[in-house]
Tab-separated table of C-alpha atoms (C1' of nucleotides) in Angstrom:
chain	number	residue	atom	x	y	z
A	1	MET	CA	18.724	-22.241	-7.245
A	2	VAL	CA	15.917	-20.931	-5.264
A	3	VAL	CA	12.353	-21.690	-6.897
A	4	GLU	CA	10.354	-18.564	-8.202
A	5	THR	CA	6.743	-19.507	-6.334
A	6	GLU	CA	3.956	-17.813	-7.932
A	7	LEU	CA	2.589	-14.656	-5.769
A	8	SER	CA	-1.494	-14.188	-5.885
A	9	ASP	CA	-2.731	-11.251	-6.148
A	10	ALA	CA	-3.612	-10.978	-2.560
A	11	GLU	CA	-0.482	-11.398	-1.489
A	12	VAL	CA	1.250	-8.859	-3.646
A	13	ASP	CA	-1.629	-6.469	-1.967
A	14	ARG	CA	-0.096	-7.229	0.906
A	15	ILE	CA	3.661	-6.743	0.237
A	16	PHE	CA	2.884	-3.202	-1.315
A	17	HIS	CA	0.657	-2.501	1.654
A	18	ALA	CA	2.915	-3.235	4.251
A	19	LEU	CA	5.328	-1.165	2.568
A	20	ALA	CA	3.274	2.005	2.446
A	21	ASP	CA	3.574	3.305	5.839
A	22	ALA	CA	6.680	5.040	6.912
A	23	THR	CA	6.666	3.235	10.300
A	24	ARG	CA	6.590	-0.235	8.809
A	25	ARG	CA	9.124	0.638	6.016
A	26	ASP	CA	11.739	1.466	9.052
A	27	ILE	CA	11.144	-1.416	11.349
A	28	VAL	CA	11.708	-3.688	7.909
A	29	ARG	CA	14.799	-0.879	7.873
A	30	ARG	CA	15.839	-1.962	11.140
A	31	THR	CA	15.434	-5.658	11.202
A	32	LEU	CA	17.344	-6.156	7.920
A	33	ALA	CA	20.398	-4.258	9.480
A	34	GLY	CA	20.052	-6.570	12.703
A	35	ASP	CA	17.556	-8.641	15.058
A	36	ALA	CA	15.223	-6.145	17.233
A	37	SER	CA	12.628	-7.429	19.930
A	38	VAL	CA	9.162	-5.841	19.547
A	39	THR	CA	9.958	-3.844	22.752
A	40	ASP	CA	13.171	-2.499	21.431
A	41	LEU	CA	11.231	-1.819	18.158
A	42	ALA	CA	8.386	0.163	20.126
A	43	ALA	CA	11.309	2.263	21.541
A	44	ALA	CA	12.074	3.746	18.385
A	45	TYR	CA	8.255	5.650	17.754
A	46	GLU	CA	5.815	7.703	19.319
A	47	MET	CA	2.868	5.345	19.565
A	48	SER	CA	1.788	2.483	22.122
A	49	PHE	CA	3.357	-0.765	21.910
A	50	ALA	CA	0.013	-2.650	20.943
A	51	ALA	CA	0.251	-0.309	17.702
A	52	VAL	CA	3.731	-1.485	17.079
A	53	SER	CA	2.871	-4.866	17.496
A	54	LYS	CA	0.357	-4.601	14.770
A	55	HIS	CA	2.484	-2.877	12.660
A	56	VAL	CA	4.986	-5.852	12.846
A	57	GLY	CA	1.569	-8.159	12.585
A	58	VAL	CA	0.958	-6.497	9.301
A	59	LEU	CA	4.828	-6.955	8.050
A	60	GLU	CA	4.450	-10.308	8.995
A	61	GLU	CA	1.612	-11.536	7.079
A	62	ALA	CA	3.354	-9.891	3.813
A	63	GLY	CA	5.975	-12.289	4.733
A	64	LEU	CA	8.478	-8.994	5.081
A	65	VAL	CA	9.457	-10.276	8.404
A	66	THR	CA	9.663	-13.240	10.849
A	67	ARG	CA	8.951	-13.370	14.425
A	68	HIS	CA	11.609	-15.586	16.572
A	69	PRO	CA	10.486	-16.586	20.206
A	70	GLU	CA	13.784	-16.296	22.311
A	71	GLY	CA	13.070	-16.594	25.993
A	72	ARG	CA	10.232	-14.162	26.802
A	73	ARG	CA	11.190	-12.083	23.591
A	74	ARG	CA	10.041	-11.897	20.320
A	75	MET	CA	13.114	-11.182	18.017
A	76	VAL	CA	11.821	-9.511	14.684
A	77	ARG	CA	13.979	-10.211	11.626
A	78	GLY	CA	13.731	-8.745	8.231
A	79	ASN	CA	13.296	-11.010	5.466
A	80	PRO	CA	15.438	-9.914	2.365
A	81	GLU	CA	14.160	-12.098	0.003
A	82	ARG	CA	10.606	-10.854	-0.212
A	83	ILE	CA	11.932	-7.303	-0.565
A	84	ALA	CA	13.645	-8.992	-3.834
A	85	ARG	CA	10.619	-10.521	-4.778
A	86	ALA	CA	9.019	-7.061	-4.724
A	87	GLN	CA	12.028	-5.993	-6.623
A	88	ARG	CA	11.490	-8.631	-9.473
A	89	LEU	CA	7.616	-7.567	-9.913
A	90	LEU	CA	8.618	-4.108	-10.379
A	91	ASP	CA	11.092	-5.384	-12.811
A	92	ALA	CA	8.032	-6.849	-15.114
A	93	TYR	CA	6.301	-3.521	-15.594
A	94	GLU	CA	9.987	-2.149	-16.840
A	95	ARG	CA	9.816	-4.690	-19.363
A	96	LEU	CA	6.858	-3.690	-20.581
A	97	TRP	CA	7.856	0.141	-21.134
A	98	ARG	CA	10.966	-1.177	-22.880
A	99	ASP	CA	8.775	-3.341	-25.413
A	100	ARG	CA	6.626	-0.377	-25.987
A	101	VAL	CA	9.646	1.690	-26.514
A	102	GLY	CA	10.786	-0.707	-29.105
A	103	ARG	CA	7.244	-1.092	-30.630
A	104	LEU	CA	7.880	2.735	-30.985
A	105	ASP	CA	11.331	2.485	-32.490
A	106	ASP	CA	10.394	0.045	-34.798
A	107	LEU	CA	7.497	2.383	-36.082
A	108	LEU	CA	9.755	4.843	-36.700
A	109	ALA	CA	12.657	2.477	-38.508
A	110	GLU	CA	10.116	1.353	-40.807
A	111	PRO	CA	7.604	4.145	-42.088
A	112	THR	CA	6.759	2.204	-44.975
A	113	SER	CA	4.860	-0.232	-42.709
A	114	THR	CA	5.205	-3.853	-44.566
A	115	SER	CA	3.339	-5.507	-41.629
A	116	THR	CA	1.246	-2.960	-39.722
A	117	PRO	CA	-0.110	-4.336	-36.294
A	118	ALA	CA	-3.948	-3.994	-35.353
B	1	MET	CA	22.258	12.588	-16.115
B	2	VAL	CA	18.566	12.743	-14.253
B	3	VAL	CA	18.642	14.208	-11.002
B	4	GLU	CA	17.602	12.225	-8.405
B	5	THR	CA	14.957	14.256	-6.239
B	6	GLU	CA	14.483	13.463	-2.940
B	7	LEU	CA	10.910	11.816	-1.935
B	8	SER	CA	9.457	12.389	1.184
B	9	ASP	CA	7.744	9.924	3.187
B	10	ALA	CA	4.198	10.750	2.146
B	11	GLU	CA	4.981	10.238	-1.200
B	12	VAL	CA	6.612	6.782	-0.912
B	13	ASP	CA	3.446	6.025	0.999
B	14	ARG	CA	1.639	7.309	-2.188
B	15	ILE	CA	3.782	5.122	-4.383
B	16	PHE	CA	3.277	2.032	-2.568
B	17	HIS	CA	-0.401	2.520	-1.259
B	18	ALA	CA	-1.081	3.041	-5.402
B	19	LEU	CA	0.597	-0.440	-6.020
B	20	ALA	CA	-1.208	-2.337	-3.414
B	21	ASP	CA	-4.117	-2.837	-5.607
B	22	ALA	CA	-4.391	-5.302	-8.221
B	23	THR	CA	-6.728	-3.046	-10.509
B	24	ARG	CA	-4.164	-0.637	-10.112
B	25	ARG	CA	-1.630	-2.445	-10.665
B	26	ASP	CA	-3.290	-3.969	-13.913
B	27	ILE	CA	-4.156	-0.236	-15.044
B	28	VAL	CA	-0.110	0.603	-14.616
B	29	ARG	CA	0.539	-2.553	-16.813
B	30	ARG	CA	-1.614	-1.446	-19.561
B	31	THR	CA	-0.735	2.241	-19.586
B	32	LEU	CA	3.070	1.044	-19.636
B	33	ALA	CA	2.344	-1.212	-22.695
B	34	GLY	CA	0.238	1.723	-24.422
B	35	ASP	CA	-1.937	4.496	-23.591
B	36	ALA	CA	-5.858	4.189	-22.954
B	37	SER	CA	-8.366	6.385	-22.134
B	38	VAL	CA	-10.254	6.018	-19.323
B	39	THR	CA	-13.288	4.629	-20.896
B	40	ASP	CA	-10.881	1.861	-22.216
B	41	LEU	CA	-9.683	0.895	-19.242
B	42	ALA	CA	-13.135	1.117	-17.578
B	43	ALA	CA	-14.288	-1.335	-20.017
B	44	ALA	CA	-11.713	-4.144	-18.723
B	45	TYR	CA	-13.071	-4.187	-14.980
B	46	GLU	CA	-16.244	-5.212	-13.802
B	47	MET	CA	-16.597	-1.990	-12.129
B	48	SER	CA	-18.110	1.232	-12.407
B	49	PHE	CA	-16.672	4.046	-14.677
B	50	ALA	CA	-16.540	6.484	-11.484
B	51	ALA	CA	-14.539	3.537	-9.644
B	52	VAL	CA	-12.003	3.404	-12.085
B	53	SER	CA	-11.526	6.849	-12.606
B	54	LYS	CA	-11.043	6.963	-8.596
B	55	HIS	CA	-8.132	4.506	-9.540
B	56	VAL	CA	-6.342	6.418	-12.039
B	57	GLY	CA	-6.637	9.325	-9.674
B	58	VAL	CA	-4.744	7.599	-7.053
B	59	LEU	CA	-2.132	6.318	-9.810
B	60	GLU	CA	-1.954	9.883	-10.976
B	61	GLU	CA	-1.253	11.266	-7.204
B	62	ALA	CA	1.335	8.681	-6.757
B	63	GLY	CA	3.055	9.946	-9.915
B	64	LEU	CA	2.789	6.580	-11.812
B	65	VAL	CA	0.453	7.472	-14.343
B	66	THR	CA	0.008	10.993	-15.827
B	67	ARG	CA	-3.400	12.063	-18.147
B	68	HIS	CA	-3.208	13.944	-21.408
B	69	PRO	CA	-6.414	15.595	-22.787
B	70	GLU	CA	-6.636	14.503	-26.444
B	71	GLY	CA	-10.097	16.083	-27.532
B	72	ARG	CA	-12.791	14.833	-25.567
B	73	ARG	CA	-10.857	11.742	-24.046
B	74	ARG	CA	-7.953	11.639	-21.311
B	75	MET	CA	-5.336	9.379	-22.305
B	76	VAL	CA	-3.588	7.499	-19.482
B	77	ARG	CA	0.275	7.019	-19.519
B	78	GLY	CA	2.247	5.301	-17.202
B	79	ASN	CA	5.437	6.716	-16.015
B	80	PRO	CA	8.413	3.895	-16.052
B	81	GLU	CA	10.810	6.767	-13.974
B	82	ARG	CA	8.250	5.932	-10.801
B	83	ILE	CA	8.446	2.565	-10.887
B	84	ALA	CA	12.393	2.855	-11.363
B	85	ARG	CA	12.213	5.176	-8.593
B	86	ALA	CA	10.067	2.694	-6.325
B	87	GLN	CA	12.792	-0.047	-7.189
B	88	ARG	CA	15.933	1.970	-6.216
B	89	LEU	CA	13.920	2.737	-2.778
B	90	LEU	CA	13.870	-1.493	-2.256
B	91	ASP	CA	17.701	-1.489	-3.213
B	92	ALA	CA	18.479	0.503	-0.290
B	93	TYR	CA	16.915	-2.274	2.016
B	94	GLU	CA	18.430	-4.929	0.242
B	95	ARG	CA	21.720	-2.910	0.889
B	96	LEU	CA	21.130	-2.854	4.548
B	97	TRP	CA	21.072	-6.415	4.522
B	98	ARG	CA	24.530	-7.183	2.568
B	99	ASP	CA	25.634	-4.939	5.468
B	100	ARG	CA	24.471	-7.293	7.976
B	101	VAL	CA	25.805	-10.303	6.236
B	102	GLY	CA	28.952	-8.566	5.955
B	103	ARG	CA	29.396	-7.742	9.753
B	104	LEU	CA	28.207	-11.444	10.635
B	105	ASP	CA	31.228	-12.409	8.271
B	106	ASP	CA	33.465	-10.570	9.984
B	107	LEU	CA	32.432	-11.840	13.343
B	108	LEU	CA	32.962	-15.258	12.155
B	109	ALA	CA	36.423	-14.489	10.347
B	110	GLU	CA	37.673	-12.892	13.683
B	111	PRO	CA	36.867	-15.265	16.262
B	112	THR	CA	39.531	-13.901	18.641
B	113	SER	CA	37.335	-10.744	18.718
B	114	THR	CA	40.062	-7.840	18.799
B	115	SER	CA	37.209	-5.040	18.728
B	116	THR	CA	33.957	-6.217	19.690
B	117	PRO	CA	31.185	-4.025	19.372
B	118	ALA	CA	28.382	-2.933	22.035
C	1	DA	C1'	5.995	-17.544	45.889
C	2	DG	C1'	5.919	-12.820	44.128
C	3	DT	C1'	6.969	-9.293	40.846
C	4	DT	C1'	8.648	-7.360	36.991
C	5	DT	C1'	8.917	-8.216	31.793
C	6	DC	C1'	7.451	-8.824	27.256
C	7	DT	C1'	4.240	-9.774	24.736
C	8	DA	C1'	-0.752	-10.806	22.438
C	9	DC	C1'	-5.456	-10.235	22.119
C	10	DA	C1'	-9.993	-7.524	22.364
C	11	DA	C1'	-12.805	-3.713	22.529
C	12	DC	C1'	-13.054	0.707	21.091
C	13	DC	C1'	-12.969	4.853	18.233
C	14	DA	C1'	-11.941	8.486	14.129
C	15	DT	C1'	-10.169	8.102	9.502
C	16	DT	C1'	-9.633	6.356	4.868
C	17	DT	C1'	-10.579	3.251	1.422
C	18	DG	C1'	-13.165	1.387	-2.369
C	19	DG	C1'	-17.362	0.928	-4.021
C	20	DT	C1'	-22.079	2.975	-5.571
C	21	DT	C1'	-25.709	6.091	-8.243
C	22	DG	C1'	-26.552	10.966	-10.075
C	23	DT	C1'	-25.931	15.379	-11.940
C	24	DA	C1'	-23.278	18.578	-14.637
C	25	DC	C1'	-19.769	20.140	-18.296
C	26	DG	C1'	-16.908	20.242	-22.389
C	27	DT	C1'	-16.344	17.811	-27.182
C	28	DT	C1'	-17.581	15.650	-31.079
C	29	DA	C1'	-21.184	13.760	-34.368
C	30	DA	C1'	-25.775	13.918	-36.877
D	1	DT	C1'	-28.712	22.452	-32.582
D	2	DT	C1'	-29.774	18.517	-30.819
D	3	DA	C1'	-27.734	14.084	-29.204
D	4	DA	C1'	-24.345	11.073	-27.869
D	5	DC	C1'	-19.979	10.463	-25.916
D	6	DG	C1'	-16.098	11.075	-22.327
D	7	DT	C1'	-15.295	12.559	-18.053
D	8	DA	C1'	-15.306	14.526	-13.587
D	9	DC	C1'	-17.183	15.845	-9.159
D	10	DA	C1'	-20.202	15.058	-5.214
D	11	DA	C1'	-22.611	12.778	-1.904
D	12	DC	C1'	-23.466	8.304	0.204
D	13	DC	C1'	-22.109	3.736	2.405
D	14	DA	C1'	-20.086	-0.632	4.088
D	15	DA	C1'	-15.529	-2.346	5.266
D	16	DA	C1'	-10.770	-1.579	6.682
D	17	DT	C1'	-6.875	0.851	8.831
D	18	DG	C1'	-4.590	2.904	12.584
D	19	DG	C1'	-4.401	4.318	16.791
D	20	DT	C1'	-5.791	4.113	21.578
D	21	DT	C1'	-6.638	1.570	26.520
D	22	DG	C1'	-7.621	-2.737	29.167
D	23	DT	C1'	-6.965	-7.463	30.103
D	24	DA	C1'	-4.148	-11.653	30.675
D	25	DG	C1'	-0.446	-15.090	30.163
D	26	DA	C1'	4.451	-16.864	29.739
D	27	DA	C1'	8.939	-16.138	31.087
D	28	DA	C1'	12.523	-14.525	34.037
D	29	DC	C1'	14.034	-11.984	38.172
D	30	DT	C1'	14.199	-11.460	43.572
DNA sequence: AGTTTCTACAACCATTTGGTTGTACGTTAA
DNA sequence: TTAACGTACAACCAAATGGTTGTAGAAACT
């Protein structure tokens, strides 16, 4: 079983910020489907190599991809665990919502209010 | 059954960007658990009312919260559907990964390579 | 050895972001 | 009607973002 390490606000910031860009999401998509070098990736977008390299850097900072030197190339690999982690973060919000709906149900079920919360 | 409307790149950008800030995530948390006015929210953070109002604006643009006038107050309500939508977006990435692992399994299962891909 | 390939890094620039203060307007309470 | 409350909006500012070009180094081919 994998231990669920606590993510700091700053780390969560980085994860969502990294995902808030279509080019970066596409890089994640490609590198989850199969490894690709930075040049491979750069060929897919209408921007400079340097720009793509920066995007990969942002994703790496967020832990969404890792770079593995292989000769003179740097292979980029998507990290599915971080994606799963982001999903679990959103899970927590949905749980809050369900709790709220539960409380509203209680209110409707007990209009006599035997124990009204503050 | 709810129809799954297609989200544009720009919309997805807005959703993840809105989530890439700890204050905004906290606002989502609070407004999913129960409605709150902008003033209620502003009292919780060490920044000006205007700053909090801007954060709510960013969340509203992303569809993560809605504002409902109630007298002179604007009640802010979290939108759990958008959260669920974001989760489903991440689902797609995980699926890609599972496909990849599936392909690697095939490779290991058939080392005689009856049909090697390019 | 020399050249090409793949990459990183620094400097620079325009735009966006996240914060501020000040002004104004609709709604409620005295 | 006057005052107080809740809010939005505009103007402004410093810092971060997303792009560019240019320089330079390490690995591989000839």
